[in-house]
mmCIF file of N, CA, C and O in Angstrom:
data_model
loop_
_atom_site.group_PDB
_atom_site.id
_atom_site.type_symbol
_atom_site.label_atom_id
_atom_site.label_comp_id
_atom_site.label_asym_id
_atom_site.label_seq_id
_atom_site.Cartn_x
_atom_site.Cartn_y
_atom_site.Cartn_z
ATOM 1 N N ASN A 1 0.837 -1.182 0.000
ATOM 2 C CA ASN A 1 0.000 0.000 0.000
ATOM 3 C C ASN A 1 0.884 1.248 0.000
ATOM 4 O O ASN A 1 1.036 1.901 1.013
ATOM 5 N N VAL A 2 1.441 1.557 -1.172
ATOM 6 C CA VAL A 2 2.349 2.705 -1.272
ATOM 7 C C VAL A 2 1.810 3.782 -2.215
ATOM 8 O O VAL A 2 2.524 4.737 -2.516
ATOM 9 N N SER A 3 0.590 3.645 -2.627
ATOM 10 C CA SER A 3 0.000 4.596 -3.559
ATOM 11 C C SER A 3 0.060 6.014 -2.997
ATOM 12 O O SER A 3 -0.324 6.254 -1.847
ATOM 13 N N GLY A 4 0.561 6.939 -3.809
ATOM 14 C CA GLY A 4 0.624 8.343 -3.412
ATOM 15 C C GLY A 4 1.847 8.737 -2.609
ATOM 16 O O GLY A 4 2.057 9.924 -2.357
ATOM 17 N N GLN A 5 2.675 7.778 -2.196
ATOM 18 C CA GLN A 5 3.869 8.112 -1.430
ATOM 19 C C GLN A 5 4.990 8.559 -2.364
ATOM 20 O O GLN A 5 5.021 8.209 -3.538
ATOM 21 N N VAL A 6 5.907 9.339 -1.830
ATOM 22 C CA VAL A 6 7.060 9.803 -2.587
ATOM 23 C C VAL A 6 8.282 9.066 -2.076
ATOM 24 O O VAL A 6 8.495 8.958 -0.866
ATOM 25 N N PHE A 7 9.103 8.556 -3.011
ATOM 26 C CA PHE A 7 10.295 7.800 -2.645
ATOM 27 C C PHE A 7 11.524 8.372 -3.332
ATOM 28 O O PHE A 7 11.447 8.839 -4.469
ATOM 29 N N ASN A 8 12.658 8.323 -2.644
ATOM 30 C CA ASN A 8 13.943 8.655 -3.234
ATOM 31 C C ASN A 8 14.511 7.403 -3.880
ATOM 32 O O ASN A 8 14.584 6.359 -3.242
ATOM 33 N N LEU A 9 14.908 7.523 -5.139
ATOM 34 C CA LEU A 9 15.580 6.425 -5.828
ATOM 35 C C LEU A 9 17.016 6.879 -6.065
ATOM 36 O O LEU A 9 17.261 7.801 -6.842
ATOM 37 N N ALA A 10 17.944 6.249 -5.391
ATOM 38 C CA ALA A 10 19.345 6.654 -5.459
ATOM 39 C C ALA A 10 20.195 5.532 -4.890
ATOM 40 O O ALA A 10 19.686 4.500 -4.473
ATOM 41 N N SER A 11 21.492 5.766 -4.861
ATOM 42 C CA SER A 11 22.381 4.748 -4.299
ATOM 43 C C SER A 11 22.290 4.703 -2.780
ATOM 44 O O SER A 11 22.517 3.666 -2.178
ATOM 45 N N GLY A 12 21.967 5.835 -2.168
ATOM 46 C CA GLY A 12 21.938 5.908 -0.715
ATOM 47 C C GLY A 12 23.324 6.008 -0.108
ATOM 48 O O GLY A 12 23.478 6.025 1.106
ATOM 49 N N ILE A 13 24.344 6.084 -0.962
ATOM 50 C CA ILE A 13 25.732 6.168 -0.514
ATOM 51 C C ILE A 13 26.214 7.605 -0.663
ATOM 52 O O ILE A 13 26.095 8.184 -1.756
ATOM 53 N N PRO A 14 26.747 8.207 0.399
ATOM 54 C CA PRO A 14 27.226 9.588 0.290
ATOM 55 C C PRO A 14 28.329 9.736 -0.768
ATOM 56 O O PRO A 14 29.210 8.893 -0.884
ATOM 57 N N VAL A 15 28.236 10.813 -1.548
ATOM 58 C CA VAL A 15 29.220 11.147 -2.570
ATOM 59 C C VAL A 15 29.565 12.619 -2.360
ATOM 60 O O VAL A 15 28.666 13.444 -2.190
ATOM 61 N N SER A 16 30.852 12.937 -2.378
ATOM 62 C CA SER A 16 31.219 14.339 -2.196
ATOM 63 C C SER A 16 30.667 15.157 -3.356
ATOM 64 O O SER A 16 30.511 14.663 -4.482
ATOM 65 N N ILE A 17 30.356 16.405 -3.076
ATOM 66 C CA ILE A 17 29.811 17.277 -4.105
ATOM 67 C C ILE A 17 30.807 17.424 -5.255
ATOM 68 O O ILE A 17 30.425 17.370 -6.420
ATOM 69 N N SER A 18 32.081 17.544 -4.936
ATOM 70 C CA SER A 18 33.077 17.680 -6.002
ATOM 71 C C SER A 18 33.153 16.412 -6.853
ATOM 72 O O SER A 18 33.323 16.491 -8.074
ATOM 73 N N THR A 19 32.992 15.242 -6.247
ATOM 74 C CA THR A 19 32.977 13.996 -7.016
ATOM 75 C C THR A 19 31.766 13.953 -7.940
ATOM 76 O O THR A 19 31.873 13.561 -9.108
ATOM 77 N N ALA A 20 30.606 14.364 -7.442
ATOM 78 C CA ALA A 20 29.397 14.380 -8.265
ATOM 79 C C ALA A 20 29.568 15.347 -9.437
ATOM 80 O O ALA A 20 29.282 14.997 -10.588
ATOM 81 N N VAL A 21 30.058 16.548 -9.168
ATOM 82 C CA VAL A 21 30.252 17.545 -10.232
ATOM 83 C C VAL A 21 31.284 17.052 -11.234
ATOM 84 O O VAL A 21 31.079 17.129 -12.452
ATOM 85 N N ASP A 22 32.406 16.526 -10.749
ATOM 86 C CA ASP A 22 33.454 16.037 -11.649
ATOM 87 C C ASP A 22 32.968 14.860 -12.491
ATOM 88 O O ASP A 22 33.338 14.733 -13.659
ATOM 89 N N SER A 23 32.133 14.002 -11.918
ATOM 90 C CA SER A 23 31.594 12.861 -12.662
ATOM 91 C C SER A 23 30.722 13.333 -13.820
ATOM 92 O O SER A 23 30.850 12.846 -14.940
ATOM 93 N N VAL A 24 29.847 14.293 -13.549
ATOM 94 C CA VAL A 24 28.992 14.837 -14.608
ATOM 95 C C VAL A 24 29.856 15.526 -15.651
ATOM 96 O O VAL A 24 29.695 15.322 -16.850
ATOM 97 N N ARG A 25 30.795 16.328 -15.205
ATOM 98 C CA ARG A 25 31.679 17.056 -16.120
ATOM 99 C C ARG A 25 32.452 16.088 -17.018
ATOM 100 O O ARG A 25 32.549 16.293 -18.227
ATOM 101 N N ASN A 26 32.997 15.031 -16.454
ATOM 102 C CA ASN A 26 33.748 14.047 -17.238
ATOM 103 C C ASN A 26 32.857 13.355 -18.264
ATOM 104 O O ASN A 26 33.276 13.114 -19.395
ATOM 105 N N CYS A 27 31.632 13.033 -17.876
ATOM 106 C CA CYS A 27 30.701 12.385 -18.802
ATOM 107 C C CYS A 27 30.303 13.316 -19.941
ATOM 108 O O CYS A 27 29.890 12.860 -21.003
ATOM 109 N N LEU A 28 30.435 14.611 -19.724
ATOM 110 C CA LEU A 28 30.115 15.597 -20.756
ATOM 111 C C LEU A 28 31.350 16.002 -21.548
ATOM 112 O O LEU A 28 31.335 16.998 -22.265
ATOM 113 N N GLY A 29 32.421 15.247 -21.402
ATOM 114 C CA GLY A 29 33.627 15.530 -22.167
ATOM 115 C C GLY A 29 34.459 16.666 -21.603
ATOM 116 O O GLY A 29 35.213 17.308 -22.328
ATOM 117 N N GLY A 30 34.327 16.928 -20.322
ATOM 118 C CA GLY A 30 35.135 17.966 -19.683
ATOM 119 C C GLY A 30 34.604 19.369 -19.865
ATOM 120 O O GLY A 30 35.334 20.335 -19.645
ATOM 121 N N LEU A 31 33.341 19.496 -20.271
ATOM 122 C CA LEU A 31 32.755 20.824 -20.457
ATOM 123 C C LEU A 31 32.647 21.571 -19.146
ATOM 124 O O LEU A 31 32.322 20.999 -18.112
ATOM 125 N N GLY A 32 32.914 22.859 -19.191
ATOM 126 C CA GLY A 32 32.756 23.707 -18.016
ATOM 127 C C GLY A 32 33.895 23.527 -17.036
ATOM 128 O O GLY A 32 34.617 22.534 -17.063
ATOM 129 N N GLN A 33 34.063 24.507 -16.205
ATOM 130 C CA GLN A 33 35.095 24.456 -15.178
ATOM 131 C C GLN A 33 34.481 24.900 -13.856
ATOM 132 O O GLN A 33 34.198 26.086 -13.688
ATOM 133 N N PRO A 34 34.259 23.981 -12.934
ATOM 134 C CA PRO A 34 33.675 24.373 -11.641
ATOM 135 C C PRO A 34 34.626 25.267 -10.870
ATOM 136 O O PRO A 34 35.843 25.143 -10.980
ATOM 137 N N ASP A 35 34.060 26.167 -10.115
ATOM 138 C CA ASP A 35 34.833 27.083 -9.284
ATOM 139 C C ASP A 35 34.587 26.696 -7.827
ATOM 140 O O ASP A 35 33.653 27.183 -7.192
ATOM 141 N N TYR A 36 35.422 25.779 -7.334
ATOM 142 C CA TYR A 36 35.254 25.312 -5.961
ATOM 143 C C TYR A 36 35.806 26.329 -4.983
ATOM 144 O O TYR A 36 36.869 26.894 -5.185
ATOM 145 N N SER A 37 35.072 26.531 -3.923
ATOM 146 C CA SER A 37 35.498 27.450 -2.873
ATOM 147 C C SER A 37 36.723 26.899 -2.155
ATOM 148 O O SER A 37 36.846 25.697 -1.941
ATOM 149 N N VAL A 38 37.636 27.768 -1.803
ATOM 150 C CA VAL A 38 38.813 27.341 -1.051
ATOM 151 C C VAL A 38 38.676 27.687 0.427
ATOM 152 O O VAL A 38 39.567 27.420 1.216
ATOM 153 N N SER A 39 37.554 28.282 0.802
ATOM 154 C CA SER A 39 37.348 28.636 2.201
ATOM 155 C C SER A 39 36.886 27.421 2.997
ATOM 156 O O SER A 39 36.444 26.425 2.440
ATOM 157 N N ASP A 40 36.998 27.529 4.305
ATOM 158 C CA ASP A 40 36.525 26.457 5.178
ATOM 159 C C ASP A 40 35.013 26.328 5.069
ATOM 160 O O ASP A 40 34.305 27.299 4.777
ATOM 161 N N HIS A 41 34.527 25.109 5.311
ATOM 162 C CA HIS A 41 33.084 24.894 5.304
ATOM 163 C C HIS A 41 32.439 25.649 6.452
ATOM 164 O O HIS A 41 32.985 25.711 7.550
ATOM 165 N N ARG A 42 31.272 26.197 6.161
ATOM 166 C CA ARG A 42 30.500 26.846 7.218
ATOM 167 C C ARG A 42 29.795 25.767 8.035
ATOM 168 O O ARG A 42 29.531 24.686 7.528
ATOM 169 N N ARG A 43 29.479 26.063 9.263
ATOM 170 C CA ARG A 43 28.759 25.128 10.112
ATOM 171 C C ARG A 43 27.431 24.767 9.454
ATOM 172 O O ARG A 43 26.693 25.631 9.012
ATOM 173 N N GLY A 44 27.172 23.476 9.320
ATOM 174 C CA GLY A 44 25.942 23.000 8.722
ATOM 175 C C GLY A 44 25.987 22.875 7.209
ATOM 176 O O GLY A 44 25.045 22.416 6.599
ATOM 177 N N GLN A 45 27.096 23.294 6.592
ATOM 178 C CA GLN A 45 27.220 23.215 5.136
ATOM 179 C C GLN A 45 27.487 21.771 4.721
ATOM 180 O O GLN A 45 28.318 21.093 5.304
ATOM 181 N N ASN A 46 26.792 21.313 3.693
ATOM 182 C CA ASN A 46 26.969 19.951 3.201
ATOM 183 C C ASN A 46 28.229 19.838 2.363
ATOM 184 O O ASN A 46 28.494 20.685 1.528
ATOM 185 N N SER A 47 28.982 18.780 2.578
ATOM 186 C CA SER A 47 30.125 18.500 1.712
ATOM 187 C C SER A 47 29.853 17.247 0.886
ATOM 188 O O SER A 47 30.592 16.940 -0.033
ATOM 189 N N CYS A 48 28.794 16.532 1.242
ATOM 190 C CA CYS A 48 28.393 15.327 0.516
ATOM 191 C C CYS A 48 26.902 15.409 0.224
ATOM 192 O O CYS A 48 26.163 16.105 0.908
ATOM 193 N N ILE A 49 26.509 14.686 -0.816
ATOM 194 C CA ILE A 49 25.089 14.616 -1.147
ATOM 195 C C ILE A 49 24.688 13.148 -1.253
ATOM 196 O O ILE A 49 25.468 12.320 -1.692
ATOM 197 N N TYR A 50 23.507 12.851 -0.798
ATOM 198 C CA TYR A 50 22.959 11.510 -0.958
ATOM 199 C C TYR A 50 21.501 11.533 -0.554
ATOM 200 O O TYR A 50 21.061 12.384 0.198
ATOM 201 N N ALA A 51 20.769 10.611 -1.123
ATOM 202 C CA ALA A 51 19.348 10.510 -0.823
ATOM 203 C C ALA A 51 19.124 9.420 0.214
ATOM 204 O O ALA A 51 19.756 8.370 0.178
ATOM 205 N N ASP A 52 18.210 9.676 1.112
ATOM 206 C CA ASP A 52 17.809 8.681 2.099
ATOM 207 C C ASP A 52 16.824 7.730 1.421
ATOM 208 O O ASP A 52 15.720 8.127 1.047
ATOM 209 N N ILE A 53 17.241 6.485 1.230
ATOM 210 C CA ILE A 53 16.396 5.510 0.533
ATOM 211 C C ILE A 53 15.683 4.565 1.496
ATOM 212 O O ILE A 53 15.083 3.592 1.076
ATOM 213 N N SER A 54 15.727 4.866 2.782
ATOM 214 C CA SER A 54 15.147 3.954 3.776
ATOM 215 C C SER A 54 13.636 3.786 3.604
ATOM 216 O O SER A 54 13.109 2.697 3.836
ATOM 217 N N ARG A 55 12.931 4.828 3.171
ATOM 218 C CA ARG A 55 11.477 4.727 3.035
ATOM 219 C C ARG A 55 11.094 3.660 1.995
ATOM 220 O O ARG A 55 10.255 2.811 2.248
ATOM 221 N N ILE A 56 11.742 3.687 0.821
ATOM 222 C CA ILE A 56 11.386 2.708 -0.215
ATOM 223 C C ILE A 56 11.907 1.312 0.140
ATOM 224 O O ILE A 56 11.262 0.316 -0.138
ATOM 225 N N THR A 57 13.056 1.265 0.806
ATOM 226 C CA THR A 57 13.590 -0.026 1.237
ATOM 227 C C THR A 57 12.640 -0.675 2.247
ATOM 228 O O THR A 57 12.327 -1.861 2.144
ATOM 229 N N ASN A 58 12.166 0.123 3.192
ATOM 230 C CA ASN A 58 11.244 -0.397 4.203
ATOM 231 C C ASN A 58 9.875 -0.739 3.615
ATOM 232 O O ASN A 58 9.247 -1.714 4.021
ATOM 233 N N ALA A 59 9.410 0.058 2.657
ATOM 234 C CA ALA A 59 8.063 -0.138 2.112
ATOM 235 C C ALA A 59 7.976 -1.348 1.181
ATOM 236 O O ALA A 59 7.019 -2.124 1.268
ATOM 237 N N ILE A 60 8.952 -1.494 0.280
ATOM 238 C CA ILE A 60 8.829 -2.569 -0.706
ATOM 239 C C ILE A 60 10.101 -3.404 -0.862
ATOM 240 O O ILE A 60 10.179 -4.269 -1.733
ATOM 241 N N GLY A 61 11.112 -3.136 -0.045
ATOM 242 C CA GLY A 61 12.340 -3.923 -0.097
ATOM 243 C C GLY A 61 13.268 -3.564 -1.245
ATOM 244 O O GLY A 61 14.180 -4.320 -1.560
ATOM 245 N N TRP A 62 13.044 -2.404 -1.876
ATOM 246 C CA TRP A 62 13.864 -1.991 -3.019
ATOM 247 C C TRP A 62 15.281 -1.663 -2.573
ATOM 248 O O TRP A 62 15.500 -1.061 -1.528
ATOM 249 N N THR A 63 16.245 -2.098 -3.371
ATOM 250 C CA THR A 63 17.641 -1.714 -3.164
ATOM 251 C C THR A 63 18.245 -1.340 -4.514
ATOM 252 O O THR A 63 17.852 -1.892 -5.551
ATOM 253 N N PRO A 64 19.185 -0.414 -4.534
ATOM 254 C CA PRO A 64 19.773 0.016 -5.798
ATOM 255 C C PRO A 64 20.651 -1.066 -6.409
ATOM 256 O O PRO A 64 21.282 -1.847 -5.703
ATOM 257 N N LYS A 65 20.683 -1.096 -7.734
ATOM 258 C CA LYS A 65 21.527 -2.050 -8.448
ATOM 259 C C LYS A 65 22.521 -1.357 -9.377
ATOM 260 O O LYS A 65 23.400 -1.991 -9.918
ATOM 261 N N THR A 66 22.350 -0.047 -9.577
ATOM 262 C CA THR A 66 23.211 0.709 -10.482
ATOM 263 C C THR A 66 24.162 1.578 -9.683
ATOM 264 O O THR A 66 23.714 2.427 -8.906
ATOM 265 N N PRO A 67 25.473 1.388 -9.850
ATOM 266 C CA PRO A 67 26.442 2.247 -9.150
ATOM 267 C C PRO A 67 26.310 3.711 -9.595
ATOM 268 O O PRO A 67 25.848 3.991 -10.712
ATOM 269 N N PHE A 68 26.734 4.616 -8.754
ATOM 270 C CA PHE A 68 26.595 6.057 -8.986
ATOM 271 C C PHE A 68 27.090 6.473 -10.369
ATOM 272 O O PHE A 68 26.360 7.093 -11.145
ATOM 273 N N LEU A 69 28.331 6.163 -10.698
ATOM 274 C CA LEU A 69 28.904 6.615 -11.969
ATOM 275 C C LEU A 69 28.152 6.026 -13.160
ATOM 276 O O LEU A 69 27.895 6.723 -14.149
ATOM 277 N N ASP A 70 27.751 4.768 -13.074
ATOM 278 C CA ASP A 70 26.962 4.160 -14.147
ATOM 279 C C ASP A 70 25.637 4.907 -14.329
ATOM 280 O O ASP A 70 25.180 5.128 -15.454
ATOM 281 N N GLY A 71 25.024 5.284 -13.224
ATOM 282 C CA GLY A 71 23.761 6.019 -13.281
ATOM 283 C C GLY A 71 23.931 7.386 -13.925
ATOM 284 O O GLY A 71 23.094 7.812 -14.733
ATOM 285 N N ILE A 72 25.020 8.076 -13.590
ATOM 286 C CA ILE A 72 25.308 9.377 -14.207
ATOM 287 C C ILE A 72 25.497 9.197 -15.709
ATOM 288 O O ILE A 72 24.923 9.930 -16.516
ATOM 289 N N GLU A 73 26.312 8.216 -16.093
ATOM 290 C CA GLU A 73 26.584 7.969 -17.514
ATOM 291 C C GLU A 73 25.301 7.624 -18.277
ATOM 292 O O GLU A 73 25.065 8.138 -19.373
ATOM 293 N N LYS A 74 24.463 6.771 -17.708
ATOM 294 C CA LYS A 74 23.224 6.371 -18.368
ATOM 295 C C LYS A 74 22.251 7.551 -18.482
ATOM 296 O O LYS A 74 21.565 7.706 -19.501
ATOM 297 N N THR A 75 22.180 8.370 -17.460
ATOM 298 C CA THR A 75 21.287 9.531 -17.478
ATOM 299 C C THR A 75 21.715 10.525 -18.549
ATOM 300 O O THR A 75 20.893 11.007 -19.341
ATOM 301 N N ILE A 76 23.003 10.829 -18.612
ATOM 302 C CA ILE A 76 23.509 11.771 -19.614
ATOM 303 C C ILE A 76 23.318 11.206 -21.013
ATOM 304 O O ILE A 76 22.889 11.916 -21.928
ATOM 305 N N ALA A 77 23.596 9.922 -21.200
ATOM 306 C CA ALA A 77 23.403 9.293 -22.512
ATOM 307 C C ALA A 77 21.940 9.373 -22.934
ATOM 308 O O ALA A 77 21.637 9.644 -24.106
ATOM 309 N N TYR A 78 21.039 9.151 -22.004
ATOM 310 C CA TYR A 78 19.609 9.212 -22.312
ATOM 311 C C TYR A 78 19.239 10.600 -22.831
ATOM 312 O O TYR A 78 18.571 10.734 -23.856
ATOM 313 N N TYR A 79 19.656 11.648 -22.122
ATOM 314 C CA TYR A 79 19.287 13.002 -22.527
ATOM 315 C C TYR A 79 20.013 13.439 -23.795
ATOM 316 O O TYR A 79 19.455 14.192 -24.602
ATOM 317 N N LYS A 80 21.228 12.958 -24.015
ATOM 318 C CA LYS A 80 21.918 13.242 -25.273
ATOM 319 C C LYS A 80 21.139 12.622 -26.432
ATOM 320 O O LYS A 80 20.917 13.264 -27.449
ATOM 321 N N ASN A 81 20.736 11.368 -26.278
ATOM 322 C CA ASN A 81 19.971 10.681 -27.321
ATOM 323 C C ASN A 81 18.615 11.345 -27.546
ATOM 324 O O ASN A 81 18.162 11.452 -28.674
ATOM 325 N N LEU A 82 17.999 11.775 -26.472
ATOM 326 C CA LEU A 82 16.704 12.446 -26.576
ATOM 327 C C LEU A 82 16.847 13.727 -27.387
ATOM 328 O O LEU A 82 16.023 14.017 -28.257
ATOM 329 N N GLY A 83 17.899 14.485 -27.131
ATOM 330 C CA GLY A 83 18.139 15.720 -27.874
ATOM 331 C C GLY A 83 18.457 15.461 -29.334
ATOM 332 O O GLY A 83 18.054 16.222 -30.210
ATOM 333 N N GLU A 84 19.162 14.379 -29.617
ATOM 334 C CA GLU A 84 19.519 14.054 -30.998
ATOM 335 C C GLU A 84 18.302 13.604 -31.801
ATOM 336 O O GLU A 84 18.195 13.901 -32.974
ATOM 337 N N THR A 85 17.380 12.907 -31.155
ATOM 338 C CA THR A 85 16.206 12.430 -31.883
ATOM 339 C C THR A 85 15.173 13.543 -32.075
ATOM 340 O O THR A 85 14.301 13.430 -32.925
ATOM 341 N N ALA A 86 15.293 14.618 -31.311
ATOM 342 C CA ALA A 86 14.350 15.728 -31.427
ATOM 343 C C ALA A 86 14.667 16.621 -32.617
ATOM 344 O O ALA A 86 13.852 17.419 -33.039
ATOM 345 N N HIS A 87 15.861 16.489 -33.171
ATOM 346 C CA HIS A 87 16.268 17.374 -34.283
ATOM 347 C C HIS A 87 16.040 16.708 -35.588
ATOM 348 O O HIS A 87 16.109 15.704 -35.968
#
């Protein structure tokens, strides 16, 4: 009975923000140059990103099967193909 509930679908494994940005950038052929701050982190500032997948795991036993980098690559490939077929 999960109708209407919202679930996070992700690896559930923390990934540093710079790793996430660099992964996307690399999959795009090195486009863009991120400007990372060299200052200390502020209190409460996130240095990692990840989704809490406990709700879907508890509700239906779902667990991720696609590693982070594979998911990034597949997502970018999907949108690249979508853009190519639209022209």
